PDB file of C-alpha atoms in Angstrom:
ATOM      1  CA  HIS A1330      56.686 -48.571 -59.613  1.00 57.00           C
ATOM      2  CA  LEU A1331      52.955 -48.524 -61.148  1.00 57.00           C
ATOM      3  CA  GLU A1332      51.746 -49.226 -57.773  1.00 59.00           C
ATOM      4  CA  ARG A1333      53.515 -46.309 -56.169  1.00 55.00           C
ATOM      5  CA  ILE A1334      52.269 -44.607 -59.366  1.00 55.00           C
ATOM      6  CA  ARG A1335      48.270 -45.110 -58.909  1.00 56.00           C
ATOM      7  CA  SER A1336      48.265 -45.032 -55.072  1.00 53.00           C
ATOM      8  CA  SER A1337      49.949 -41.539 -56.015  1.00 52.00           C
ATOM      9  CA  LEU A1338      47.776 -40.807 -58.422  1.00 56.00           C
ATOM     10  CA  SER A1339      45.532 -40.234 -54.612  1.00 59.00           C
ATOM     11  CA  GLN A1340      48.054 -39.167 -51.842  1.00 69.00           C
ATOM     12  CA  ARG A1341      48.207 -36.366 -50.178  1.00 80.00           C
ATOM     13  CA  PRO A1342      50.975 -33.940 -50.696  1.00 80.00           C
ATOM     14  CA  GLU A1343      53.585 -36.325 -47.755  1.00 83.00           C
ATOM     15  CA  GLU A1344      53.106 -39.326 -49.325  1.00 83.00           C
ATOM     16  CA  LYS A1345      52.921 -38.379 -52.165  1.00 84.00           C
ATOM     17  CA  MET A1346      56.666 -37.293 -51.643  1.00 88.00           C
ATOM     18  CA  ASP A1347      57.661 -39.973 -50.171  1.00 89.00           C
ATOM     19  CA  SER A1348      56.385 -41.573 -53.011  1.00 88.00           C
ATOM     20  CA  LEU A1349      59.184 -39.470 -54.953  1.00 90.00           C
ATOM     21  CA  LEU A1350      61.879 -39.523 -52.624  1.00 92.00           C
ATOM     22  CA  SER A1351      61.213 -43.997 -53.653  1.00 92.00           C
ATOM     23  CA  MET A1352      61.843 -43.394 -56.712  1.00 93.00           C
ATOM     24  CA  LEU A1353      64.169 -40.666 -57.479  1.00 95.00           C
ATOM     25  CA  ASN A1354      67.592 -38.786 -55.253  1.00 95.00           C
ATOM     26  CA  LYS A1355      66.222 -35.412 -52.553  1.00 95.00           C
ATOM     27  CA  GLU A1356      66.966 -32.953 -55.550  1.00 95.00           C
ATOM     28  CA  LEU A1357      65.012 -34.611 -57.921  1.00 95.00           C
ATOM     29  CA  ALA A1358      62.398 -35.413 -56.003  1.00 94.00           C
ATOM     30  CA  ASN A1359      61.969 -31.653 -54.761  1.00 94.00           C
ATOM     31  CA  LYS A1360      62.159 -30.858 -58.435  1.00 94.00           C
ATOM     32  CA  MET A1361      59.361 -32.973 -59.197  1.00 94.00           C
ATOM     33  CA  MET A1362      57.253 -32.549 -55.998  1.00 92.00           C
ATOM     34  CA  ARG A1363      57.052 -28.682 -57.528  1.00 93.00           C
ATOM     35  CA  SER A1364      56.528 -29.182 -61.146  1.00 93.00           C
ATOM     36  CA  HIS A1365      54.616 -28.309 -63.816  1.00 93.00           C
ATOM     37  CA  ASN A1366      56.058 -31.595 -65.238  1.00 94.00           C
ATOM     38  CA  LEU A1367      54.733 -34.387 -62.404  1.00 93.00           C
ATOM     39  CA  PRO A1368      51.625 -35.518 -63.850  1.00 92.00           C
ATOM     40  CA  LEU A1369      53.637 -36.268 -67.461  1.00 94.00           C
ATOM     41  CA  PHE A1370      56.412 -37.455 -65.197  1.00 95.00           C
ATOM     42  CA  GLU A1371      53.549 -40.429 -63.796  1.00 91.00           C
ATOM     43  CA  ARG A1372      52.509 -41.398 -66.653  1.00 93.00           C
ATOM     44  CA  LEU A1373      55.862 -41.638 -68.232  1.00 95.00           C
ATOM     45  CA  VAL A1374      57.275 -44.047 -64.697  1.00 94.00           C
ATOM     46  CA  GLN A1375      53.948 -45.639 -65.595  1.00 91.00           C
ATOM     47  CA  ALA A1376      54.223 -46.757 -69.254  1.00 92.00           C
ATOM     48  CA  GLY A1377      57.776 -47.431 -67.999  1.00 93.00           C
ATOM     49  CA  ALA A1378      59.694 -44.565 -67.665  1.00 94.00           C
ATOM     50  CA  ASP A1379      63.560 -45.192 -65.962  1.00 95.00           C
ATOM     51  CA  PRO A1380      62.364 -43.116 -63.440  1.00 96.00           C
ATOM     52  CA  ALA A1381      65.319 -40.928 -62.729  1.00 96.00           C
ATOM     53  CA  LEU A1382      65.780 -40.673 -66.666  1.00 97.00           C
ATOM     54  CA  ALA A1383      62.282 -38.953 -67.221  1.00 97.00           C
ATOM     55  CA  ALA A1384      62.372 -36.934 -64.817  1.00 97.00           C
ATOM     56  CA  THR A1385      66.008 -35.977 -65.452  1.00 97.00           C
ATOM     57  CA  THR A1386      64.208 -35.278 -68.688  1.00 97.00           C
ATOM     58  CA  LEU A1387      61.542 -33.657 -67.661  1.00 97.00           C
ATOM     59  CA  GLU A1388      63.531 -31.418 -65.095  1.00 96.00           C
ATOM     60  CA  GLU A1389      66.961 -30.177 -66.685  1.00 96.00           C
ATOM     61  CA  THR A1390      67.561 -30.554 -70.877  1.00 97.00           C
ATOM     62  CA  LEU A1391      64.087 -29.410 -71.431  1.00 97.00           C
ATOM     63  CA  VAL A1392      64.896 -27.006 -69.926  1.00 96.00           C
ATOM     64  CA  SER A1393      68.335 -26.061 -70.714  1.00 97.00           C
ATOM     65  CA  LEU A1394      67.767 -26.566 -74.669  1.00 97.00           C
ATOM     66  CA  ARG A1395      64.975 -24.108 -74.255  1.00 96.00           C
ATOM     67  CA  ARG A1396      67.146 -21.894 -72.663  1.00 97.00           C
ATOM     68  CA  GLU A1397      68.970 -22.231 -76.248  1.00 97.00           C
ATOM     69  CA  GLY A1398      65.956 -21.083 -78.590  1.00 97.00           C
ATOM     70  CA  VAL A1399      64.798 -24.345 -78.728  1.00 97.00           C
ATOM     71  CA  ALA A1400      60.884 -25.268 -79.245  1.00 96.00           C
ATOM     72  CA  VAL A1401      60.709 -27.982 -76.873  1.00 96.00           C
ATOM     73  CA  ASP A1402      57.041 -26.873 -76.470  1.00 94.00           C
ATOM     74  CA  LYS A1403      56.386 -28.731 -79.659  1.00 94.00           C
ATOM     75  CA  ILE A1404      57.197 -32.143 -78.196  1.00 96.00           C
ATOM     76  CA  GLY A1405      54.784 -33.950 -76.656  1.00 93.00           C
ATOM     77  CA  GLY A1406      53.738 -36.106 -73.979  1.00 94.00           C
ATOM     78  CA  GLU A1407      53.122 -38.933 -75.889  1.00 95.00           C
ATOM     79  CA  LYS A1408      57.539 -38.149 -78.217  1.00 96.00           C
ATOM     80  CA  LEU A1409      58.005 -38.167 -74.581  1.00 97.00           C
ATOM     81  CA  LYS A1410      57.172 -42.103 -74.240  1.00 96.00           C
ATOM     82  CA  GLU A1411      58.221 -42.609 -77.502  1.00 97.00           C
ATOM     83  CA  LEU A1412      61.786 -42.008 -77.082  1.00 97.00           C
ATOM     84  CA  PHE A1413      61.152 -43.903 -73.014  1.00 97.00           C
ATOM     85  CA  GLU A1414      59.632 -47.535 -75.094  1.00 96.00           C
ATOM     86  CA  HIS A1415      62.153 -47.010 -77.556  1.00 97.00           C
ATOM     87  CA  PHE A1416      65.636 -45.944 -74.906  1.00 96.00           C
ATOM     88  CA  ASN A1417      64.138 -48.699 -73.006  1.00 95.00           C
ATOM     89  CA  LYS A1418      64.513 -51.090 -76.127  1.00 95.00           C
ATOM     90  CA  GLY A1419      68.414 -49.791 -75.765  1.00 94.00           C
ATOM     91  CA  LEU A1420      67.768 -48.262 -79.501  1.00 96.00           C
ATOM     92  CA  PHE A1421      70.527 -45.100 -78.834  1.00 97.00           C
ATOM     93  CA  VAL A1422      71.911 -44.146 -75.876  1.00 96.00           C
ATOM     94  CA  LYS A1423      71.794 -41.729 -72.366  1.00 96.00           C
ATOM     95  CA  ALA A1424      74.169 -38.922 -74.823  1.00 96.00           C
ATOM     96  CA  ALA A1425      71.355 -38.533 -78.301  1.00 97.00           C
ATOM     97  CA  ILE A1426      68.499 -37.982 -75.720  1.00 98.00           C
ATOM     98  CA  PRO A1427      69.525 -34.333 -75.955  1.00 98.00           C
ATOM     99  CA  GLU A1428      69.425 -34.272 -79.768  1.00 97.00           C
ATOM    100  CA  ILE A1429      66.649 -36.062 -80.559  1.00 98.00           C
ATOM    101  CA  LEU A1430      64.495 -33.765 -78.773  1.00 98.00           C
ATOM    102  CA  ARG A1431      66.757 -30.749 -80.231  1.00 97.00           C
ATOM    103  CA  GLU A1432      65.043 -32.776 -84.218  1.00 97.00           C
ATOM    104  CA  LEU A1433      61.703 -33.370 -82.431  1.00 96.00           C
ATOM    105  CA  ALA A1434      61.652 -30.031 -81.192  1.00 97.00           C
ATOM    106  CA  ARG A1435      62.223 -28.975 -85.363  1.00 96.00           C
ATOM    107  CA  LYS A1436      60.332 -31.887 -86.700  1.00 96.00           C
ATOM    108  CA  PRO A1437      56.718 -32.987 -83.823  1.00 93.00           C
ATOM    109  CA  ASP A1438      54.611 -35.057 -87.176  1.00 94.00           C
ATOM    110  CA  SER A1439      58.559 -37.408 -87.119  1.00 96.00           C
ATOM    111  CA  SER A1440      58.802 -40.684 -85.479  1.00 96.00           C
ATOM    112  CA  VAL A1441      61.471 -41.233 -82.617  1.00 97.00           C
ATOM    113  CA  ASP A1442      62.501 -44.128 -84.284  1.00 96.00           C
ATOM    114  CA  ASP A1443      62.993 -41.476 -87.477  1.00 96.00           C
ATOM    115  CA  ILE A1444      65.237 -38.989 -86.035  1.00 97.00           C
ATOM    116  CA  VAL A1445      67.502 -41.783 -84.813  1.00 97.00           C
ATOM    117  CA  ASN A1446      68.259 -43.054 -88.520  1.00 96.00           C
ATOM    118  CA  LYS A1447      68.768 -39.483 -89.782  1.00 96.00           C
ATOM    119  CA  LEU A1448      70.614 -38.733 -87.062  1.00 96.00           C
ATOM    120  CA  GLU A1449      72.205 -42.112 -87.102  1.00 96.00           C
ATOM    121  CA  LEU A1450      71.969 -42.243 -83.387  1.00 97.00           C
ATOM    122  CA  GLN A1451      71.814 -46.080 -83.449  1.00 96.00           C
ATOM    123  CA  LYS A1452      73.863 -47.658 -80.515  1.00 96.00           C
ATOM    124  CA  ILE A1453      76.066 -49.523 -81.463  1.00 96.00           C
ATOM    125  CA  THR A1454      76.720 -53.216 -78.895  1.00 95.00           C
ATOM    126  CA  GLY A1455      77.657 -56.241 -79.590  1.00 93.00           C
ATOM    127  CA  LYS A1456      79.575 -57.610 -82.094  1.00 95.00           C
ATOM    128  CA  ARG A1457      79.683 -53.784 -84.038  1.00 95.00           C
ATOM    129  CA  LEU A1458      81.002 -52.654 -80.538  1.00 95.00           C
ATOM    130  CA  LYS A1459      83.948 -55.198 -80.780  1.00 94.00           C
ATOM    131  CA  LYS A1460      85.019 -54.406 -84.159  1.00 94.00           C
ATOM    132  CA  LEU A1461      85.387 -50.919 -83.196  1.00 93.00           C
ATOM    133  CA  VAL A1462      87.210 -51.295 -80.144  1.00 93.00           C
ATOM    134  CA  GLU A1463      88.828 -53.565 -83.156  1.00 92.00           C
ATOM    135  CA  ALA A1464      89.506 -50.518 -85.485  1.00 93.00           C
ATOM    136  CA  GLU A1465      89.630 -47.850 -83.118  1.00 92.00           C
ATOM    137  CA  GLY A1466      91.344 -49.310 -80.061  1.00 90.00           C
ATOM    138  CA  LYS A1467      91.288 -50.065 -77.349  1.00 90.00           C
ATOM    139  CA  SER A1468      90.724 -46.264 -74.948  1.00 92.00           C
ATOM    140  CA  MET A1469      87.723 -45.574 -73.561  1.00 92.00           C
ATOM    141  CA  LYS A1470      88.154 -41.633 -73.672  1.00 94.00           C
ATOM    142  CA  LYS A1471      89.401 -42.159 -77.973  1.00 94.00           C
ATOM    143  CA  ILE A1472      86.681 -43.886 -78.125  1.00 94.00           C
ATOM    144  CA  MET A1473      83.512 -41.678 -75.984  1.00 95.00           C
ATOM    145  CA  ALA A1474      85.188 -38.692 -78.080  1.00 95.00           C
ATOM    146  CA  LYS A1475      84.306 -40.098 -81.061  1.00 94.00           C
ATOM    147  CA  TYR A1476      81.662 -42.083 -80.716  1.00 95.00           C
ATOM    148  CA  ARG A1477      79.407 -40.338 -77.341  1.00 94.00           C
ATOM    149  CA  LEU A1478      76.052 -40.230 -79.320  1.00 96.00           C
ATOM    150  CA  LYS A1479      76.847 -43.749 -80.339  1.00 96.00           C
ATOM    151  CA  VAL A1480      77.521 -45.848 -77.320  1.00 95.00           C
ATOM    152  CA  ASP A1481      76.720 -46.848 -73.490  1.00 94.00           C
ATOM    153  CA  ALA A1482      80.655 -46.910 -71.828  1.00 93.00           C
ATOM    154  CA  LYS A1483      79.284 -49.618 -68.980  1.00 93.00           C
ATOM    155  CA  GLU A1484      78.870 -51.969 -72.515  1.00 94.00           C
ATOM    156  CA  LEU A1485      82.862 -50.284 -73.323  1.00 93.00           C
ATOM    157  CA  ALA A1486      84.463 -50.466 -69.912  1.00 93.00           C
ATOM    158  CA  PRO A1487      85.099 -54.960 -70.524  1.00 93.00           C
ATOM    159  CA  LEU A1488      86.022 -55.017 -73.707  1.00 92.00           C
ATOM    160  CA  LEU A1489      88.538 -52.502 -72.765  1.00 90.00           C
ATOM    161  CA  LYS A1490      89.396 -55.177 -70.716  1.00 85.00           C
TER     162      LYS A1490
END
């Protein structure tokens, strides 16, 4: 991704679109191409964010939160970078991102770590996840309904077999 982004800084629009299409589906690539968030998207991906997740967060999640009245403009690029760094470390699941962003908008000086801890959104993995399955039973629907902000379904599925 890094090479693509470095070269994208001096690209013509067609080349930039090709670069986006190599990372995103056509719909997201078109959105990003027209977006004022394109430079931020490029910085986030360069810093290690998953391209599809970064684009979806910038173009869909933040827009949706703004429509709900959340002051997303208070969330700067550095906070978003911190959010994706923590996500990449496996500290929380994708489903928790809107909740974290909502709280970041309320308290822009907070760290992502503080918010994850305050909202108790730490990802449940490994032995804790196995114990959860033992306690809750082997129902994907039941566990995800109760723990969707803390459990990754892809990690849960193999434990239910």
